[in-house]
Amino acid sequence: MKKIFAGAGAAAAYLAGVPAHAAQPVEWQMTFQPPATGIMRQIAWFEHYTLWFIVPITILVLVLLAYCIVRFRASANPTPSRTSHNTLIEVIWTVGPVVVLLFIAVPSFQLLTAQYTPNEEAKLTVKATANQWNWDYEYQVDKPLSFNSAILEEGDRAGLGKQDKALYPRLLAVDHEMVVPVNTMTRVLVTAADVIHSFAMPAFGIKMDAVPGRINETWFKAEKEGLYYGQCSQLCGKDHAFMPIAIRVVSEKQYETWLAAAKTDLPGANKALMAEVDGTNKVAAAGN
């Protein structure tokens, strides 16, 4: 019990010093990441909405079970009832769930529709190809940019300037992040080169399977600058747990500068961007 309170206290202390738009995984975390897109806000709202149905129903069923166990136990009810049905009860337990399901179904269909129908055309398209156990990113722009993104090895932290484990956490940080501009509709074409993987970014509310020989499409419009982490969320082999995804959201100007430099010197472009972003904004990482 002491560990529980200690973990909760540490989480509260950490969150108190972090900007409101950023967060990391913390001990005893029970909620979603802070949303960074409109879709994720809708997902978070839908979760809270459904709890207003789930919690009362769970309590009601528990109370009914307890009542039946006590009221109709053998010692208190030695002669069991031979009642075969009760019309009123049958109507209630038929109509009640139908009404509840309708209240859940309507907003869930609206959310599903919103997830698959972006309200504007994509301004940036990035192809993400999954490999065992890393990601290839291809920016479909003039003079396309391609690079590989793999988990950050502990021995490479100093060389890449990522010694800060609070910002570049173990098992989530990568050597080269996907970089996108803030408030920009971004299309991600997802595929795989070997087995089935899955491109998941919790703070953006996206999760799309990467299937060999097939290109799936997802999209996001990040509204807050920061460094966001996700992971492959489809079991894909022995190193599945070591296949993180990192997306750095920056200003339009910072993105344009990075893109121009990355086409000739990706490590140098990343270091210049990190120096500017980490030094001026000190954005925290939005964790998985």
Coordinates of N, CA and C in Angstrom, one line a residue, residues 28-216:
W28 N 1.2 3.9 -12.1 CA -0.2 3.8 -11.7 C -1.1 4.6 -12.6
Q29 N -0.7 4.9 -13.8 CA -1.5 5.7 -14.7 C -2.7 4.9 -15.1
M30 N -3.9 5.5 -15.0 CA -5.1 4.7 -15.3 C -6.0 5.4 -16.4
T31 N -5.5 6.5 -17.0 CA -6.3 7.2 -18.0 C -5.5 7.3 -19.3
F32 N -6.1 7.8 -20.3 CA -5.4 8.0 -21.6 C -4.4 9.1 -21.5
Q33 N -3.5 9.2 -22.4 CA -2.6 10.3 -22.5 C -3.4 11.6 -22.8
P34 N -2.9 12.7 -22.4 CA -3.5 14.0 -22.8 C -3.7 14.1 -24.3
P35 N -4.9 14.3 -24.8 CA -5.1 14.3 -26.3 C -4.3 15.5 -26.9
A36 N -3.8 15.1 -28.1 CA -3.1 16.2 -28.9 C -3.8 16.4 -30.2
T37 N -4.9 15.7 -30.5 CA -5.7 15.9 -31.7 C -7.1 16.0 -31.4
G38 N -7.9 16.5 -32.3 CA -9.4 16.5 -32.1 C -10.0 15.1 -32.0
I39 N -9.5 14.2 -32.7 CA -10.0 12.8 -32.7 C -9.8 12.2 -31.3
M40 N -8.6 12.4 -30.8 CA -8.3 11.9 -29.4 C -9.1 12.5 -28.4
R41 N -9.5 13.8 -28.5 CA -10.4 14.4 -27.6 C -11.8 13.8 -27.6
Q42 N -12.2 13.4 -28.8 CA -13.5 12.7 -29.0 C -13.5 11.4 -28.4
I43 N -12.3 10.7 -28.5 CA -12.2 9.3 -27.9 C -12.2 9.4 -26.4
A44 N -11.5 10.4 -25.8 CA -11.5 10.6 -24.4 C -12.9 10.9 -23.9
W45 N -13.6 11.8 -24.6 CA -15.0 12.1 -24.2 C -15.9 10.9 -24.3
F46 N -15.7 10.1 -25.3 CA -16.6 8.9 -25.4 C -16.3 7.9 -24.3
E47 N -15.1 7.8 -23.9 CA -14.7 6.9 -22.7 C -15.5 7.4 -21.5
H48 N -15.4 8.7 -21.2 CA -16.1 9.2 -20.0 C -17.6 9.1 -20.1
Y49 N -18.1 9.3 -21.3 CA -19.5 9.1 -21.6 C -20.0 7.7 -21.3
T50 N -19.3 6.7 -21.8 CA -19.7 5.3 -21.6 C -19.6 4.9 -20.1
L51 N -18.7 5.5 -19.4 CA -18.6 5.2 -18.0 C -19.9 5.5 -17.2
W52 N -20.6 6.5 -17.7 CA -21.9 6.8 -17.0 C -22.9 5.7 -17.2
F53 N -22.7 4.8 -18.1 CA -23.6 3.7 -18.3 C -23.0 2.4 -17.6
I54 N -21.7 2.3 -17.8 CA -21.0 1.1 -17.4 C -21.0 1.0 -15.8
V55 N -20.7 2.1 -15.2 CA -20.6 2.0 -13.7 C -21.9 1.7 -13.1
P56 N -23.0 2.4 -13.4 CA -24.3 2.1 -12.8 C -24.8 0.7 -13.1
I57 N -24.6 0.2 -14.3 CA -25.0 -1.1 -14.7 C -24.2 -2.2 -13.8
T58 N -22.9 -2.0 -13.7 CA -22.1 -2.9 -12.9 C -22.5 -2.9 -11.5
I59 N -22.8 -1.7 -10.9 CA -23.3 -1.7 -9.5 C -24.6 -2.4 -9.4
L60 N -25.5 -2.1 -10.3 CA -26.9 -2.7 -10.3 C -26.8 -4.2 -10.3
V61 N -26.0 -4.8 -11.2 CA -25.8 -6.2 -11.3 C -25.3 -6.8 -10.1
L62 N -24.3 -6.1 -9.5 CA -23.7 -6.6 -8.2 C -24.7 -6.6 -7.1
V63 N -25.5 -5.5 -7.0 CA -26.5 -5.5 -6.0 C -27.6 -6.6 -6.2
L64 N -28.0 -6.8 -7.4 CA -29.0 -7.8 -7.7 C -28.4 -9.2 -7.3
L65 N -27.2 -9.5 -7.7 CA -26.6 -10.7 -7.3 C -26.5 -11.0 -5.8
A66 N -26.0 -9.9 -5.1 CA -26.0 -10.0 -3.7 C -27.3 -10.2 -3.1
Y67 N -28.4 -9.5 -3.6 CA -29.7 -9.7 -3.1 C -30.2 -11.1 -3.3
C68 N -30.0 -11.6 -4.5 CA -30.5 -13.0 -4.8 C -29.7 -14.0 -3.9
I69 N -28.4 -13.8 -3.7 CA -27.7 -14.8 -2.9 C -28.2 -14.8 -1.4
V70 N -28.5 -13.6 -0.9 CA -29.0 -13.5 0.5 C -30.4 -13.9 0.6
R71 N -31.3 -13.3 -0.3 CA -32.7 -13.5 -0.1 C -33.2 -14.9 -0.5
F72 N -32.5 -15.5 -1.4 CA -33.0 -16.8 -1.9 C -32.1 -18.0 -1.6
R73 N -31.3 -17.8 -0.5 CA -30.4 -18.9 -0.1 C -31.2 -20.0 0.5
A74 N -30.7 -21.2 0.5 CA -31.5 -22.4 0.9 C -32.1 -22.2 2.4
S75 N -31.3 -21.7 3.3 CA -31.7 -21.6 4.7 C -32.9 -20.6 4.8
A76 N -32.9 -19.5 4.0 CA -33.9 -18.5 4.2 C -35.1 -18.8 3.2
N77 N -34.9 -19.7 2.3 CA -36.0 -19.9 1.3 C -36.0 -21.4 1.0
P78 N -36.4 -22.2 2.0 CA -36.3 -23.7 1.8 C -37.2 -24.2 0.7
T79 N -38.3 -23.5 0.4 CA -39.2 -23.9 -0.7 C -39.1 -23.0 -1.8
P80 N -38.3 -23.3 -2.9 CA -38.1 -22.4 -4.0 C -39.3 -22.1 -4.8
S81 N -39.4 -20.9 -5.3 CA -40.5 -20.5 -6.1 C -40.5 -21.3 -7.5
R82 N -41.7 -21.6 -8.0 CA -41.9 -22.3 -9.2 C -42.3 -21.3 -10.3
T83 N -42.1 -20.0 -10.1 CA -42.4 -19.0 -11.1 C -41.6 -19.2 -12.3
S84 N -42.2 -19.3 -13.5 CA -41.5 -19.5 -14.7 C -41.2 -18.3 -15.5
H85 N -42.0 -17.2 -15.3 CA -41.7 -16.0 -16.0 C -42.5 -14.8 -15.3
N86 N -42.0 -13.6 -15.7 CA -42.7 -12.4 -15.2 C -42.7 -11.4 -16.3
T87 N -43.8 -11.1 -16.8 CA -43.9 -10.3 -18.0 C -43.2 -8.9 -17.8
L88 N -43.5 -8.2 -16.7 CA -43.0 -6.9 -16.5 C -41.4 -6.9 -16.4
I89 N -40.9 -7.9 -15.7 CA -39.4 -8.0 -15.6 C -38.8 -8.3 -17.0
E90 N -39.5 -9.2 -17.8 CA -38.9 -9.5 -19.1 C -39.0 -8.3 -20.0
V91 N -40.0 -7.5 -19.9 CA -40.1 -6.3 -20.7 C -39.0 -5.3 -20.3
I92 N -38.8 -5.1 -19.0 CA -37.7 -4.2 -18.5 C -36.4 -4.6 -19.0
W93 N -36.0 -5.9 -18.8 CA -34.7 -6.3 -19.2 C -34.4 -6.5 -20.7
T94 N -35.5 -6.3 -21.4 CA -35.4 -6.3 -22.9 C -35.3 -4.9 -23.4
V95 N -36.2 -4.0 -22.9 CA -36.2 -2.6 -23.4 C -35.1 -1.8 -22.8
G96 N -34.7 -2.1 -21.6 CA -33.7 -1.3 -20.9 C -32.3 -1.4 -21.7
P97 N -31.8 -2.6 -21.9 CA -30.6 -2.7 -22.6 C -30.6 -2.1 -24.0
V98 N -31.8 -2.3 -24.7 CA -31.9 -1.7 -26.0 C -31.7 -0.2 -26.0
V99 N -32.4 0.5 -25.0 CA -32.2 1.9 -24.9 C -30.8 2.3 -24.6
V100 N -30.2 1.6 -23.7 CA -28.8 1.9 -23.3 C -27.9 1.7 -24.5
L101 N -28.1 0.6 -25.3 CA -27.2 0.4 -26.5 C -27.4 1.5 -27.5
L102 N -28.6 2.0 -27.6 CA -28.9 3.1 -28.6 C -28.1 4.3 -28.2
F103 N -28.1 4.7 -26.9 CA -27.4 5.8 -26.4 C -25.9 5.7 -26.6
I104 N -25.4 4.5 -26.6 CA -24.0 4.2 -26.8 C -23.7 4.2 -28.3
A105 N -24.6 3.6 -29.1 CA -24.3 3.3 -30.5 C -24.2 4.6 -31.3
V106 N -25.1 5.6 -31.0 CA -25.2 6.8 -31.8 C -23.9 7.6 -31.8
P107 N -23.3 7.9 -30.6 CA -22.1 8.6 -30.5 C -20.9 7.8 -31.0
S108 N -21.0 6.5 -30.8 CA -19.9 5.6 -31.3 C -19.8 5.6 -32.8
F109 N -21.0 5.6 -33.5 CA -21.0 5.7 -35.0 C -20.5 7.0 -35.4
Q110 N -20.8 8.1 -34.7 CA -20.3 9.4 -35.1 C -18.8 9.5 -34.9
L111 N -18.3 8.9 -33.9 CA -16.8 8.9 -33.7 C -16.1 8.1 -34.8
L112 N -16.7 6.9 -35.1 CA -16.1 6.1 -36.1 C -16.1 6.8 -37.5
T113 N -17.2 7.5 -37.8 CA -17.3 8.3 -39.0 C -16.2 9.3 -39.1
A114 N -16.0 10.0 -37.9 CA -15.0 11.1 -37.9 C -13.6 10.6 -38.1
Q115 N -13.4 9.4 -37.6 CA -12.0 8.8 -37.7 C -11.7 8.5 -39.1
Y116 N -12.7 8.2 -39.9 CA -12.4 7.8 -41.3 C -12.7 8.8 -42.3
T117 N -13.2 10.0 -41.9 CA -13.5 11.1 -42.8 C -12.9 12.4 -42.4
P118 N -11.6 12.6 -42.7 CA -11.0 13.9 -42.3 C -11.7 15.0 -43.0
N119 N -11.8 16.1 -42.3 CA -12.6 17.3 -42.8 C -11.8 18.2 -43.7
E120 N -10.5 17.8 -44.0 CA -9.8 18.6 -45.0 C -8.7 17.7 -45.6
E121 N -8.2 18.2 -46.8 CA -7.2 17.4 -47.5 C -5.9 17.5 -46.8
A122 N -5.1 16.4 -46.9 CA -3.8 16.3 -46.3 C -2.8 17.2 -47.0
K123 N -2.0 17.9 -46.2 CA -1.0 18.8 -46.7 C 0.4 18.1 -46.7
L124 N 0.5 17.0 -46.0 CA 1.7 16.3 -45.9 C 1.4 14.8 -45.9
T125 N 2.1 14.0 -46.7 CA 2.0 12.6 -46.7 C 3.3 11.9 -46.4
V126 N 3.2 11.0 -45.4 CA 4.4 10.2 -45.0 C 4.1 8.7 -45.1
K127 N 4.9 8.0 -45.8 CA 4.7 6.5 -45.9 C 5.6 5.9 -44.8
A128 N 4.9 5.1 -44.0 CA 5.6 4.4 -42.9 C 5.6 2.9 -43.2
T129 N 6.8 2.3 -43.3 CA 6.9 0.9 -43.6 C 7.5 0.2 -42.4
A130 N 6.8 -0.8 -41.9 CA 7.3 -1.5 -40.7 C 8.2 -2.6 -41.1
N131 N 9.2 -2.8 -40.3 CA 10.2 -3.9 -40.5 C 10.4 -4.5 -39.1
Q132 N 10.8 -5.8 -39.1 CA 11.2 -6.4 -37.8 C 12.6 -5.8 -37.4
W133 N 12.8 -4.8 -36.5 CA 11.8 -4.2 -35.7 C 12.1 -2.7 -35.6
N134 N 11.8 -2.1 -36.7 CA 12.0 -0.6 -36.9 C 11.1 -0.1 -37.9
W135 N 11.2 1.2 -38.2 CA 10.3 1.8 -39.2 C 11.0 2.6 -40.2
D136 N 10.6 2.5 -41.5 CA 11.1 3.3 -42.6 C 10.1 4.4 -42.8
Y137 N 10.6 5.7 -42.9 CA 9.7 6.8 -43.2 C 10.1 7.4 -44.5
E138 N 9.1 7.7 -45.4 CA 9.3 8.3 -46.6 C 8.4 9.5 -46.8
Y139 N 9.0 10.7 -46.8 CA 8.2 11.9 -47.0 C 7.9 12.1 -48.5
Q140 N 6.7 12.2 -48.8 CA 6.3 12.3 -50.2 C 6.2 13.8 -50.6
V141 N 7.4 14.4 -50.7 CA 7.5 15.8 -51.1 C 8.4 15.9 -52.3
D142 N 8.6 17.2 -52.7 CA 9.6 17.4 -53.8 C 11.0 16.9 -53.2
K143 N 11.7 16.1 -54.0 CA 12.9 15.5 -53.6 C 12.7 14.7 -52.3
P144 N 12.0 13.6 -52.4 CA 11.6 12.8 -51.2 C 12.7 12.5 -50.2
L145 N 12.3 12.5 -49.0 CA 13.2 12.2 -47.9 C 12.9 10.9 -47.3
S146 N 13.9 10.0 -47.1 CA 13.6 8.7 -46.5 C 14.7 8.4 -45.5
F147 N 14.2 7.8 -44.4 CA 15.2 7.4 -43.3 C 14.6 6.3 -42.5
N148 N 15.4 5.7 -41.7 CA 15.0 4.6 -40.8 C 14.9 5.1 -39.4
S149 N 14.0 4.6 -38.6 CA 13.8 5.0 -37.2 C 13.8 3.7 -36.4
A150 N 14.7 3.6 -35.5 CA 14.8 2.4 -34.6 C 15.0 2.8 -33.2
I151 N 14.8 1.9 -32.3 CA 14.9 2.2 -30.9 C 16.2 2.8 -30.5
L152 N 16.3 3.7 -29.6 CA 17.5 4.4 -29.2 C 18.3 3.4 -28.3
E153 N 19.5 3.1 -28.8 CA 20.4 2.2 -28.0 C 21.0 3.1 -26.9
E154 N 21.2 2.5 -25.7 CA 21.8 3.3 -24.6 C 23.2 3.8 -24.9
G155 N 23.9 3.1 -25.7 CA 25.3 3.5 -26.0 C 25.3 4.7 -27.0
D156 N 24.2 4.9 -27.7 CA 24.1 6.0 -28.7 C 23.6 7.3 -28.2
R157 N 23.2 7.4 -26.9 CA 22.6 8.6 -26.3 C 23.5 9.8 -26.5
A158 N 24.7 9.6 -26.1 CA 25.6 10.8 -26.1 C 25.9 11.3 -27.5
G159 N 26.1 10.4 -28.4 CA 26.3 10.8 -29.8 C 25.2 11.5 -30.5
L160 N 23.9 11.1 -30.1 CA 22.7 11.7 -30.6 C 22.2 12.9 -29.8
G161 N 22.9 13.2 -28.7 CA 22.5 14.3 -27.8 C 21.2 14.0 -27.1
K162 N 20.9 12.7 -26.7 CA 19.7 12.4 -26.1 C 19.9 11.7 -24.7
Q163 N 20.8 12.4 -23.9 CA 21.1 11.9 -22.6 C 20.0 12.1 -21.6
D164 N 19.1 13.0 -21.8 CA 18.0 13.3 -20.9 C 16.9 12.2 -21.0
K165 N 16.9 11.3 -20.0 CA 16.0 10.2 -20.0 C 14.6 10.6 -19.7
A166 N 14.4 11.8 -19.1 CA 13.1 12.3 -18.9 C 12.4 12.7 -20.2
L167 N 13.2 13.2 -21.2 CA 12.7 13.6 -22.5 C 12.7 12.5 -23.5
Y168 N 13.8 11.7 -23.3 CA 14.0 10.5 -24.3 C 14.0 9.2 -23.4
P169 N 12.8 8.8 -23.0 CA 12.8 7.6 -22.1 C 13.2 6.3 -22.7
R170 N 13.8 5.5 -21.9 CA 14.2 4.2 -22.3 C 13.1 3.4 -22.9
L171 N 13.3 2.7 -23.9 CA 12.4 1.8 -24.6 C 11.3 2.5 -25.5
L172 N 11.3 3.9 -25.4 CA 10.4 4.6 -26.2 C 11.1 5.6 -27.1
A173 N 12.2 6.1 -26.7 CA 13.0 7.0 -27.6 C 13.5 6.3 -28.8
V174 N 13.7 7.0 -29.9 CA 14.3 6.4 -31.1 C 15.5 7.3 -31.6
D175 N 16.2 6.7 -32.6 CA 17.4 7.5 -33.0 C 16.9 8.7 -33.9
H176 N 15.9 8.5 -34.8 CA 15.4 9.5 -35.7 C 13.9 9.6 -35.6
E177 N 13.4 10.7 -35.1 CA 11.9 10.8 -35.0 C 11.3 11.3 -36.3
M178 N 10.0 10.9 -36.5 CA 9.3 11.5 -37.6 C 9.0 13.0 -37.2
V179 N 9.2 13.9 -38.0 CA 9.0 15.3 -37.7 C 7.9 15.9 -38.6
V180 N 6.9 16.5 -38.0 CA 5.7 17.1 -38.7 C 5.4 18.4 -38.2
P181 N 4.8 19.3 -39.0 CA 4.4 20.6 -38.5 C 3.1 20.6 -37.7
V182 N 3.0 21.5 -36.8 CA 1.8 21.6 -36.0 C 0.6 22.1 -36.8
N183 N -0.6 21.7 -36.4 CA -1.8 22.1 -37.1 C -1.8 21.9 -38.6
T184 N -1.2 20.8 -38.9 CA -1.1 20.4 -40.4 C -1.7 19.0 -40.5
M185 N -2.7 18.9 -41.4 CA -3.3 17.6 -41.7 C -2.2 16.7 -42.3
T186 N -2.0 15.6 -41.7 CA -0.9 14.7 -42.1 C -1.5 13.3 -42.4
R187 N -1.2 12.8 -43.6 CA -1.7 11.5 -44.0 C -0.5 10.5 -43.8
V188 N -0.8 9.4 -43.2 CA 0.2 8.3 -43.0 C -0.2 7.1 -43.8
L189 N 0.6 6.7 -44.8 CA 0.4 5.5 -45.5 C 1.2 4.4 -44.8
V190 N 0.5 3.3 -44.3 CA 1.1 2.3 -43.5 C 1.1 1.0 -44.2
T191 N 2.3 0.4 -44.2 CA 2.5 -0.9 -44.8 C 3.6 -1.6 -44.1
A192 N 3.9 -2.9 -44.5 CA 5.0 -3.6 -43.8 C 5.8 -4.4 -44.8
A193 N 7.0 -4.7 -44.5 CA 7.9 -5.4 -45.4 C 8.0 -6.9 -45.1
D194 N 7.5 -7.3 -43.9 CA 7.7 -8.7 -43.6 C 6.4 -9.4 -42.9
V195 N 6.1 -9.0 -41.7 CA 4.9 -9.6 -41.0 C 4.0 -8.4 -40.7
I196 N 2.9 -8.7 -40.1 CA 1.9 -7.7 -39.7 C 2.4 -6.9 -38.5
H197 N 2.4 -5.6 -38.6 CA 2.7 -4.7 -37.5 C 1.5 -3.8 -37.3
S198 N 1.7 -2.8 -36.4 CA 0.6 -1.8 -36.3 C 1.2 -0.5 -35.8
F199 N 0.8 0.6 -36.5 CA 1.3 1.9 -36.3 C 0.3 2.6 -35.3
A200 N 0.7 2.8 -34.0 CA -0.2 3.3 -33.0 C 0.5 4.5 -32.3
M201 N -0.3 5.6 -32.2 CA 0.1 6.8 -31.5 C -1.0 7.2 -30.6
P202 N -0.9 6.8 -29.3 CA -2.1 7.0 -28.4 C -2.5 8.5 -28.3
A203 N -1.6 9.4 -28.2 CA -2.0 10.8 -28.0 C -2.7 11.4 -29.2
F204 N -2.5 10.8 -30.4 CA -3.2 11.2 -31.6 C -4.5 10.4 -31.8
G205 N -4.7 9.4 -31.1 CA -5.9 8.6 -31.3 C -5.9 7.8 -32.6
I206 N -4.7 7.3 -33.0 CA -4.6 6.5 -34.2 C -4.0 5.2 -33.9
K207 N -4.4 4.2 -34.7 CA -3.9 2.8 -34.6 C -4.2 2.2 -36.0
M208 N -3.2 1.8 -36.8 CA -3.5 1.3 -38.1 C -2.6 0.1 -38.3
D209 N -3.1 -1.1 -38.7 CA -2.3 -2.2 -39.0 C -1.4 -2.0 -40.2
A210 N -0.2 -2.5 -40.1 CA 0.7 -2.5 -41.3 C 0.8 -3.9 -41.8
V211 N 0.2 -4.1 -43.0 CA 0.1 -5.4 -43.6 C 1.0 -5.6 -44.8
P212 N 1.8 -6.6 -44.9 CA 2.6 -6.8 -46.1 C 1.8 -6.8 -47.4
G213 N 2.2 -6.1 -48.4 CA 1.5 -6.1 -49.7 C 0.3 -5.3 -49.7
R214 N 0.0 -4.5 -48.7 CA -1.2 -3.7 -48.7 C -0.8 -2.3 -48.0
I215 N -1.4 -1.3 -48.5 CA -1.2 0.1 -48.0 C -2.5 0.5 -47.3
N216 N -2.4 0.7 -46.0 CA -3.5 1.3 -45.2 C -3.3 2.8 -45.0

